[in-house]
Each structure stands twice: as C-alpha cells, then as structure tokens.
Short mmCIF file of C-alpha atoms and ligand atoms in Angstrom, two decimals:
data_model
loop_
_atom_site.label_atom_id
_atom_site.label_comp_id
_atom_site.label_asym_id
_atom_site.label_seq_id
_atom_site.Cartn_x
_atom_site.Cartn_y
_atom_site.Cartn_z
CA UNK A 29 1.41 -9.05 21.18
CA UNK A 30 4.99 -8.72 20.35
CA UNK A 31 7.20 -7.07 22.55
CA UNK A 32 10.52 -5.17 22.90
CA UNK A 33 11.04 -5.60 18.90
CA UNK A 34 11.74 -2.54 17.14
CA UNK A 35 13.13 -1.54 13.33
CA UNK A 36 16.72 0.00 13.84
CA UNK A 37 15.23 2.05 10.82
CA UNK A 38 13.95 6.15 11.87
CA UNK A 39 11.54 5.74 9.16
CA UNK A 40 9.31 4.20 6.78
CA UNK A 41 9.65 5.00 3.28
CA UNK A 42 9.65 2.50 1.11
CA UNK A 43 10.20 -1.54 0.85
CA UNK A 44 13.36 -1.46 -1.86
CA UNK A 45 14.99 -0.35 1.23
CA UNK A 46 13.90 -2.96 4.00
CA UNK A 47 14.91 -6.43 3.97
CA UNK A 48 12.98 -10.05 3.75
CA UNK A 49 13.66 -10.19 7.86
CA UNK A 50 12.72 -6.96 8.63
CA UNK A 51 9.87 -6.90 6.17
CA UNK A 52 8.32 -10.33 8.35
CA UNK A 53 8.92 -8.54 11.55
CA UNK A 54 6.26 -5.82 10.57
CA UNK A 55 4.32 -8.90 9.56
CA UNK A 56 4.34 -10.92 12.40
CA UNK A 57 3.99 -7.80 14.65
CA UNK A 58 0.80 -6.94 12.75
CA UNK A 59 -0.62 -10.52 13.48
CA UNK A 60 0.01 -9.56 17.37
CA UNK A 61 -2.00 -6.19 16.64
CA UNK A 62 -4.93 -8.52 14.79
CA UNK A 63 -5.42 -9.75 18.14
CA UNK A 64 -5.43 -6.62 20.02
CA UNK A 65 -8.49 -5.38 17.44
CA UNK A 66 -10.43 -8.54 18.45
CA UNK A 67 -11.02 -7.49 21.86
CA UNK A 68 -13.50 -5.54 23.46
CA UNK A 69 -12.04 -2.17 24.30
CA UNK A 70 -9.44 -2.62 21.15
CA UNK A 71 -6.83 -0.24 23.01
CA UNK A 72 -3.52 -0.85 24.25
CA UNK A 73 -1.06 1.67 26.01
CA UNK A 74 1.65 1.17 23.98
CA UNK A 75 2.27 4.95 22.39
CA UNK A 76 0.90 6.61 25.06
CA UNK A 77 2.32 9.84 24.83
CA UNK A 78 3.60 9.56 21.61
CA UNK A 79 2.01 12.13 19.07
CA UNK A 80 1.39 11.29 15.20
CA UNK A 81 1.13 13.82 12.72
CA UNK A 82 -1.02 12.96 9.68
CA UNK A 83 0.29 15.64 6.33
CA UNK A 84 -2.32 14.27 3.69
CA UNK A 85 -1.61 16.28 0.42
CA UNK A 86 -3.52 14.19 -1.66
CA UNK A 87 -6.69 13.28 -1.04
CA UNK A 88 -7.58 9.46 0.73
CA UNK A 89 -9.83 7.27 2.50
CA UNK A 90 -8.36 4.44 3.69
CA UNK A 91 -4.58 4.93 4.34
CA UNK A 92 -5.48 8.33 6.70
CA UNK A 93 -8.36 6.95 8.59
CA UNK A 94 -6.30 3.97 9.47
CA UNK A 95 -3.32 5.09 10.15
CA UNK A 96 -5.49 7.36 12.41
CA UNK A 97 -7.20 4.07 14.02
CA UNK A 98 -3.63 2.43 14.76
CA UNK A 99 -2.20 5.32 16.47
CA UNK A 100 -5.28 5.69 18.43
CA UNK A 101 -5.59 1.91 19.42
CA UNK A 102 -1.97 2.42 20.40
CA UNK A 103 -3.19 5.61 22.64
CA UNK A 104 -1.09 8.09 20.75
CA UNK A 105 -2.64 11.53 20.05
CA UNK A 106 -3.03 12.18 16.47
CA UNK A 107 -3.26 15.47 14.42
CA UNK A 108 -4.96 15.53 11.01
CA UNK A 109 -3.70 18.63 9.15
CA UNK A 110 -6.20 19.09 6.43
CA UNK A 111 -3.44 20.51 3.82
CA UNK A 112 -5.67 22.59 1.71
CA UNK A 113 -6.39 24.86 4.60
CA UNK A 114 -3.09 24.80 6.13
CA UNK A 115 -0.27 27.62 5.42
CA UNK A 116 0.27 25.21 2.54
CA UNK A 117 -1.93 26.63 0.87
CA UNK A 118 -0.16 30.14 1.16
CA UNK A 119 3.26 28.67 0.05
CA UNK A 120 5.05 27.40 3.05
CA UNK A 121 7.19 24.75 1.70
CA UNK A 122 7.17 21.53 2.69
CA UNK A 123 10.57 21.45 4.82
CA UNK A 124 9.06 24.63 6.92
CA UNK A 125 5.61 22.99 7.42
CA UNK A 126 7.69 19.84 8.45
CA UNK A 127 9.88 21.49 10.83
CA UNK A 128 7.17 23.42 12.31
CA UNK A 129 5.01 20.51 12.81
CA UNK A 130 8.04 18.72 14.74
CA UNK A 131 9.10 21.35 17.20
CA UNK A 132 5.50 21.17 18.53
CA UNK A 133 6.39 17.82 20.26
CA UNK A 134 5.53 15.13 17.33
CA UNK A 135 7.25 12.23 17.12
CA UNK A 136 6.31 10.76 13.93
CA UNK A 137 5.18 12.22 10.58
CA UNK A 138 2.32 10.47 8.38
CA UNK A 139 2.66 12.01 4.83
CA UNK A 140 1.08 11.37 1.36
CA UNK A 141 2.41 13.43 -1.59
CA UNK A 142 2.17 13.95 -5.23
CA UNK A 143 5.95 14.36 -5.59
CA UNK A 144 7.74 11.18 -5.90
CA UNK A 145 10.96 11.31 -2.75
CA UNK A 146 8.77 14.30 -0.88
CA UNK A 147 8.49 11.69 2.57
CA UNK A 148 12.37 11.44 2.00
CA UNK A 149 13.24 14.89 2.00
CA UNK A 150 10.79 15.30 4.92
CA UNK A 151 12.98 12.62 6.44
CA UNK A 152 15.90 14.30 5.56
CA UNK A 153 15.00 17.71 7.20
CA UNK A 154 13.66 16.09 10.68
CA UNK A 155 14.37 14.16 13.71
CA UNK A 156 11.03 12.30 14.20
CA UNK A 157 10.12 9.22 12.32
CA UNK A 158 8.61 9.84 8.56
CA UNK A 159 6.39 7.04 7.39
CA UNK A 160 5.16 7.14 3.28
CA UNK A 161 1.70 6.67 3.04
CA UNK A 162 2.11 7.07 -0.83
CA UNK A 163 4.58 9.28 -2.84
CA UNK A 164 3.95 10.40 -6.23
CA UNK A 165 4.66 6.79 -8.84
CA UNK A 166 7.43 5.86 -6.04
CA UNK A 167 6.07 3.97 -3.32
CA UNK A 168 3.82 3.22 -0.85
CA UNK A 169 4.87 1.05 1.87
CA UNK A 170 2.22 0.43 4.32
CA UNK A 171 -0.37 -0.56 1.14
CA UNK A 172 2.35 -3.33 0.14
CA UNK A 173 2.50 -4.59 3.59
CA UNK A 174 -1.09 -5.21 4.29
CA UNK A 175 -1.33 -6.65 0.19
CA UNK A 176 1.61 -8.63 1.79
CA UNK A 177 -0.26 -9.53 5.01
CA UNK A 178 -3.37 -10.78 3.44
CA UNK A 179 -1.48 -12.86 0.83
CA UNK A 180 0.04 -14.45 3.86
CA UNK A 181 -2.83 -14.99 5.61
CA UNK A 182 -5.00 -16.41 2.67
CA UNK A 183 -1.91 -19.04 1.14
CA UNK A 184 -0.15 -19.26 4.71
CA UNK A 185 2.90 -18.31 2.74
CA UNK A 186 3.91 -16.35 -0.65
CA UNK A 187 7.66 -18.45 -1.15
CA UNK A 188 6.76 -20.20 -4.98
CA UNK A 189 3.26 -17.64 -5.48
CA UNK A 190 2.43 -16.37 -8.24
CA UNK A 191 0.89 -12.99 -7.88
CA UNK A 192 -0.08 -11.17 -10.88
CA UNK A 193 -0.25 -7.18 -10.54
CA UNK A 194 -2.22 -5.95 -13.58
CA UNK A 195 -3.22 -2.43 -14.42
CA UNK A 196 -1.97 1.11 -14.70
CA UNK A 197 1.49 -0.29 -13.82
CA UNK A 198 3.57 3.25 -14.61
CA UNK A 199 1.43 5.28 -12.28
CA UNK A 200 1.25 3.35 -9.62
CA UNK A 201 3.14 3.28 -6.07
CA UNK A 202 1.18 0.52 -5.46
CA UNK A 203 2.22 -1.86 -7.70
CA UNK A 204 5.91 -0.91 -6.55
CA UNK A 205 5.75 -1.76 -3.21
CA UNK A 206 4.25 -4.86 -3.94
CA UNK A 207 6.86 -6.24 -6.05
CA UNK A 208 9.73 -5.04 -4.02
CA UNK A 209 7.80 -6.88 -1.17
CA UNK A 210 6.88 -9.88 -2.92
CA UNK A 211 10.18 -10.59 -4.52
CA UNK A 212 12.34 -10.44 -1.68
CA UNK A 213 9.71 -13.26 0.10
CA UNK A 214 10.18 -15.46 -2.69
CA UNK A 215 7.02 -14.75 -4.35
CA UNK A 216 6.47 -15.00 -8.24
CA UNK A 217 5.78 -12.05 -9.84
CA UNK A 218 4.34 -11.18 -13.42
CA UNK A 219 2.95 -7.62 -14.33
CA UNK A 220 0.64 -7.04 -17.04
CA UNK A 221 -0.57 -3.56 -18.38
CA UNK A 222 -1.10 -2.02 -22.21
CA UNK A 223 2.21 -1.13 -23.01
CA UNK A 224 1.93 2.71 -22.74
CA UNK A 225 0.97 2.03 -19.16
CA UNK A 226 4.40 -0.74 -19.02
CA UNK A 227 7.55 0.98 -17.62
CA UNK A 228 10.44 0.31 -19.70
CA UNK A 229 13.07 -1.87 -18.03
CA UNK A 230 10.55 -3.14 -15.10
CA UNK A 231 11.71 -6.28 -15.45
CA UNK A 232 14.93 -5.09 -13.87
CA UNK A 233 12.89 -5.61 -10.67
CA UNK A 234 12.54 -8.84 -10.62
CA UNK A 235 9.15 -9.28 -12.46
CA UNK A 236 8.15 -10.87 -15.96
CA UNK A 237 6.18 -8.27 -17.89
CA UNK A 238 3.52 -9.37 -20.33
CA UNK A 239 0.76 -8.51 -22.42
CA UNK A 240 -1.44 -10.92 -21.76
CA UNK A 241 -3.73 -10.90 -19.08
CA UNK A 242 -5.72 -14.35 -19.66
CA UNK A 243 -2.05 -16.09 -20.62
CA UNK A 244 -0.75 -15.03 -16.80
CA UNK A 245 -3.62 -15.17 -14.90
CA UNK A 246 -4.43 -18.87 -15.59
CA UNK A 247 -2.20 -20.42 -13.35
CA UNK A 248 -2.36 -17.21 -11.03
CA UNK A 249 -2.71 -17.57 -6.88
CA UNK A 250 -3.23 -13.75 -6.85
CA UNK A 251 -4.30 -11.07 -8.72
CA UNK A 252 -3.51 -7.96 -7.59
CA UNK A 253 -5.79 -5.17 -9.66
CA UNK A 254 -4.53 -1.69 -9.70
CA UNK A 255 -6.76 1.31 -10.40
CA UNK A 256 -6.57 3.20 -13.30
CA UNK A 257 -5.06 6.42 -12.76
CA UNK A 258 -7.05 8.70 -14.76
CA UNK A 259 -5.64 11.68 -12.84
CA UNK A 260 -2.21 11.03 -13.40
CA UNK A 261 -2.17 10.08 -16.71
CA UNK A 262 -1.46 12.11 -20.25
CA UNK A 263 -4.86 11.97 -22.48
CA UNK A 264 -4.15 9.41 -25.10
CA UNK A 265 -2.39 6.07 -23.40
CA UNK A 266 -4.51 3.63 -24.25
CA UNK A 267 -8.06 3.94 -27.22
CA UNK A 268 -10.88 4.00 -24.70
CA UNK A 269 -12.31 3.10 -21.50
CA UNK A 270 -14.01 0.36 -23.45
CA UNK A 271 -11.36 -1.56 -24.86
CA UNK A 272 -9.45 -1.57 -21.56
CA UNK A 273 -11.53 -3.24 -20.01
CA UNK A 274 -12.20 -5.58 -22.89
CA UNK A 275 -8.23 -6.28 -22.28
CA UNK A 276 -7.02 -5.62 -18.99
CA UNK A 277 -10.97 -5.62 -16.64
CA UNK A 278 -11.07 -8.53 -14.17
CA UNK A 279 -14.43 -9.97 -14.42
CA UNK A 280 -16.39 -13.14 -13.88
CA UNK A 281 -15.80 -14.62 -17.31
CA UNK A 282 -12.21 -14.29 -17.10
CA UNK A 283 -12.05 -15.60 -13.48
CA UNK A 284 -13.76 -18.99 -15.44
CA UNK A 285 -10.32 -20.01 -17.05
CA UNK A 286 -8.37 -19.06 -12.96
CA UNK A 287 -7.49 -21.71 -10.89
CA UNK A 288 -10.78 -22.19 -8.61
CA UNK A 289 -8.26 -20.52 -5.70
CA UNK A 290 -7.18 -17.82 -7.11
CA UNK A 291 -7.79 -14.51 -4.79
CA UNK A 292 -8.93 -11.01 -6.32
CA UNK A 293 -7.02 -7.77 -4.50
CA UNK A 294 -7.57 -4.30 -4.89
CA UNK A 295 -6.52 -1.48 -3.06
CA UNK A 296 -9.35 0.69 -3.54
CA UNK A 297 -10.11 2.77 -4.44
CA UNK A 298 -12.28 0.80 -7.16
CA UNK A 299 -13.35 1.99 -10.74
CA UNK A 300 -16.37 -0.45 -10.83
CA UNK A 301 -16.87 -1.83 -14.07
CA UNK A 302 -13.35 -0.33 -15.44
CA UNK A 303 -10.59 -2.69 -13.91
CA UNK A 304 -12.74 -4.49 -12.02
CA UNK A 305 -16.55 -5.84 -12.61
CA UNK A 306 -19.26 -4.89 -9.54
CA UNK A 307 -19.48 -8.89 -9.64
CA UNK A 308 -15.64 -9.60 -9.08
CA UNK A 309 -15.91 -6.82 -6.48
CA UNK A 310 -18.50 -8.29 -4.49
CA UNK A 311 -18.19 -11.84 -5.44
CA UNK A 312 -16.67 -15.07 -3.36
CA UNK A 313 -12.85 -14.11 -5.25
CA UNK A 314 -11.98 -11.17 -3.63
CA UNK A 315 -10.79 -10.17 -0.50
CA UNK A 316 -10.74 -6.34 -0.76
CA UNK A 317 -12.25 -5.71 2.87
CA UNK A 318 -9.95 -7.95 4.53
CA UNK A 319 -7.12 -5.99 3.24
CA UNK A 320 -8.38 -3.03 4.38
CA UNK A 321 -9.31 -4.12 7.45
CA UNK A 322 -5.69 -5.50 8.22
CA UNK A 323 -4.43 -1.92 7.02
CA UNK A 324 -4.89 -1.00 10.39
CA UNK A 325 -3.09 -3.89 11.93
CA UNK A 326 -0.40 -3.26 9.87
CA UNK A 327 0.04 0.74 10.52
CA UNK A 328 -0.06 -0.37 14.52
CA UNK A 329 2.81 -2.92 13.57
CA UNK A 330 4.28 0.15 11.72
CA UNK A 331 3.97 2.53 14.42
CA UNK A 332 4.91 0.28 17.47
CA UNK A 333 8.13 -0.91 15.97
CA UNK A 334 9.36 2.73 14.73
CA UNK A 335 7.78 4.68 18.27
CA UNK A 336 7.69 1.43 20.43
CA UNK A 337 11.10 1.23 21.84
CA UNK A 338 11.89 4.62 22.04
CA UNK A 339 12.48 7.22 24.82
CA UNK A 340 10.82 10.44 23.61
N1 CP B 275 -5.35 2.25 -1.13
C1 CP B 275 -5.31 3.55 -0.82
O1 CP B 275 -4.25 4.17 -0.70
O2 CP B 275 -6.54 4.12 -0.62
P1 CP B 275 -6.79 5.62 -0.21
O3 CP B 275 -6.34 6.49 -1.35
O4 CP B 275 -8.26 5.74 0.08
O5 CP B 275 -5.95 5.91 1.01
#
C-alpha cells in the first residue's frame, strides 16, 4: 500500500483543477487499496480517528455507500446525514449546516448537490477537507477517477485511446470529469449526443463532438454511456424515448460494427433498454461492476491522500 504520499490539495472538487501527476497518484494509490480489499479482514488503520461526514442532497446508491466502505476500511467513523430530515429541511443554509457539521470534530466533508460550485463554497466556508461526490452539470471527481481506473486497468494505459462518451452530454457531471481526466492522460476523446443535449463550445475541452454514434464508435477502445437525465432536463430536447435510442442506445447490433475489444462503461445508474440494451448490460462488453467495485478503491485512495498525512 502506498505510503507517506499525500495531495498538497485540502480538497477534492473537481479534475480541471488537478494535474496528469497528481491525477496518477490517486491512481496508483487506489491500486495499493485494491489490494487491501483482497484480504480477509479488508481493514487497515490508516484514518483511525479521522471522522467523515457524508451531506447527500441528492439521492444515490453507489457514490454514498462507497465512499462509506472506504472510510470504514480505512477505520474512520462516518456520519450519514440523511438531508431530507436534517434542519435542511427547515432552511438552514448550506454554509450553517457545513459549519455546524465541522465544529463537531469532522475532518472531511462528503457532499453531493444539485447546485453546480455548492462543494466549493462548502470548501470555501470550512477548514476540513471537501470532496465532490457530484455537483449539479459541474463535476464529479471520484466517478471520473474510477472510469479512469478501470480504463487503466482493462488497456494497461489510456495515452493514444479512444474513449467515446455518448449520451445526455449537457447534463452530465459525469461526462465532465471524464474528459478533463482523460485528456490530460493523453487519451482520445470524442463526445456524441443529439444536439440539444451537445453543449455549445465543448470542443473547447479538448474533445471532437459529433453526431454520429456508429461513425465514432467503430474504431472506439471505450465507450463510456451516460444516463439520460430525465430529471434534469426541459420537456422537449429530443422527439421520443424511441428514437433515442434508435440513435444514441448502445446495443448488441451496434457493438457488431466495434472493434471485437472495445469495452462498454456506465456509471449507473442504468435506463435499461434506453441508452443501454439489458444485453449490452449484462453481456461479455461491459465492465459496469468492475467500475463500481473499484469506486471504493478509489474513494480510499481519495481519502488517504487528503486525511493520510495529516495531524488532526
Ligand atoms: N454513478 C453514480 O453517481 O451513481 P449513484 O447516483 O448511485 O451514486
């Protein structure tokens, strides 16, 4: 496991702010903590006495559970504040509940928002670390990392890859971590959406946009699916659920004309049979529960190197 490494950032917000180094630190410190889940009793002392705050104001699966996991295999104590019962709910504001939460003895702050910047003003407004676990259309860090992680671990490296991030492109957080990840590792990136669902000048990133899925895809190594995010979306982007996925739905037939390589991502959760077929989902192309399972590998790589080194 690595050792004595640490970020010389407080917090975790996004990847446009971390560089190439810093972003294969977290990597390589997440293939240490791939190790320590192997073992028996997958628990290491790391964090102990460390405390980890978990502010979920949207609702989630996988990012709370395993950022819950990580802190625990680390032996820090976590608290899950389940928001819609909290003095949230009664109009404390963010910066109070923040604040609040700190002076109790916590030393780093888990939070996923609606409100694009919310886990930077959080940052702004308190001494412990912040880590994003998903802000608004912004970012979300850790869920790039571990799409990172697997690509790495699948192609050995992602220098000269092409990945291909289709889907609900404007909405998603997702898709913006990955290409701020991918792109400073060298990585070839197209994105591919209808173009209500294309943000204007996201090429500006780095990326090629196009409009057609079967053109990029052919010569793809990854395809990186996005849901779509019916709940964040204005009525009226694209005709109907139907001819979306006539365009835009990864299934078998399309994976025909792939390179016989080519791996299928998600990062849940899944529409089945909208972006993504129940037979890509469960078939030999994807590796969705691999990158879930190294989500938690990655939040311990995330938590030792911002906690880790430091004197509470
Ligand atoms: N990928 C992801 O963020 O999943 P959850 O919403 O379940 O955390």
């Amino acid at each position: 496991m690595a050792k004595n490494i640490t970020l010389s950032h407080k917090s975790l917000l996004g990847l446009k702010s971390l560089t190439a180094e810093e972003i294969n630190i977290i990597l390589d410190t997440a293939s240490g903590m791939a190790e320590v889940m192997k073992r028996p009793i997958p628990r290491v002392p790391a964090l102990n006495g460390k405390s980890v705050a978990l502010l979920f104001y949207e609702p989630s699966t996988r990012t709370r559970t395993s950022f819950e996991m990580a802190a625990k295999m680390l032996s820090a104590s976590t608290t899950s504040m389940a928001m819609s019962s909290s003095s949230a709910a009664k109009g404390e504001t963010l910066i109070d509940t923040a604040k609040n939460i700190e002076v109790m003895g916590i030393d780093a702050i888990v939070i996923r928002h609606s409100a694009s910047g919310a886990p930077a003003l959080v940052d702004e407004n308190v001494k412990c670390s912040v880590i994003n676990a998903g802000d608004g259309a912004n970012e979300h860090p850790s869920q790039g990392l571990l799409d990172i992680y697997t690509m790495r671990e699948k192609k050995g490296t992602l220098k000269g890859k092409k990945v291909v991030i289709v889907g609900d492109i404007a909405h998603s957080r997702v898709a913006r971590s990955n290409i701020w990840g991918l792109t400073k590792l060298g990585a070839k990136v197209s994105v591919v959406a209808p173009p209500t669902l294309m943000p204007a000048e996201i090429e500006k990133m780095g990326v090629k946009a196009s409009y057609d899925l079967d053109e990029e895809i052919r010569d793809a190594d990854f395809i990186n699916v996005l849901r779509l995010q019916l709940e964040r979306q204005q009525k009226g982007l694209f005709p109907s659920i139907e001819e979306y996925i006539k365009l835009y739905g990864i299934t078998s037939e399309r994976l025909k004309k792939c390179r016989s390589d080519v791996i299928v991502m998600h990062p849940g959760p899944i529409n089945r049979g909208v972006e993504l077929s129940s037979e890509v989902a469960d078939g030999p192309y994807n590796v969705i529960l691999d990158q879930v399972a190294n989500g938690v590998a990655i939040r311990m790589a995330i938590f030792f190197l911002l906690l880790g080194g430091k004197k509470k």
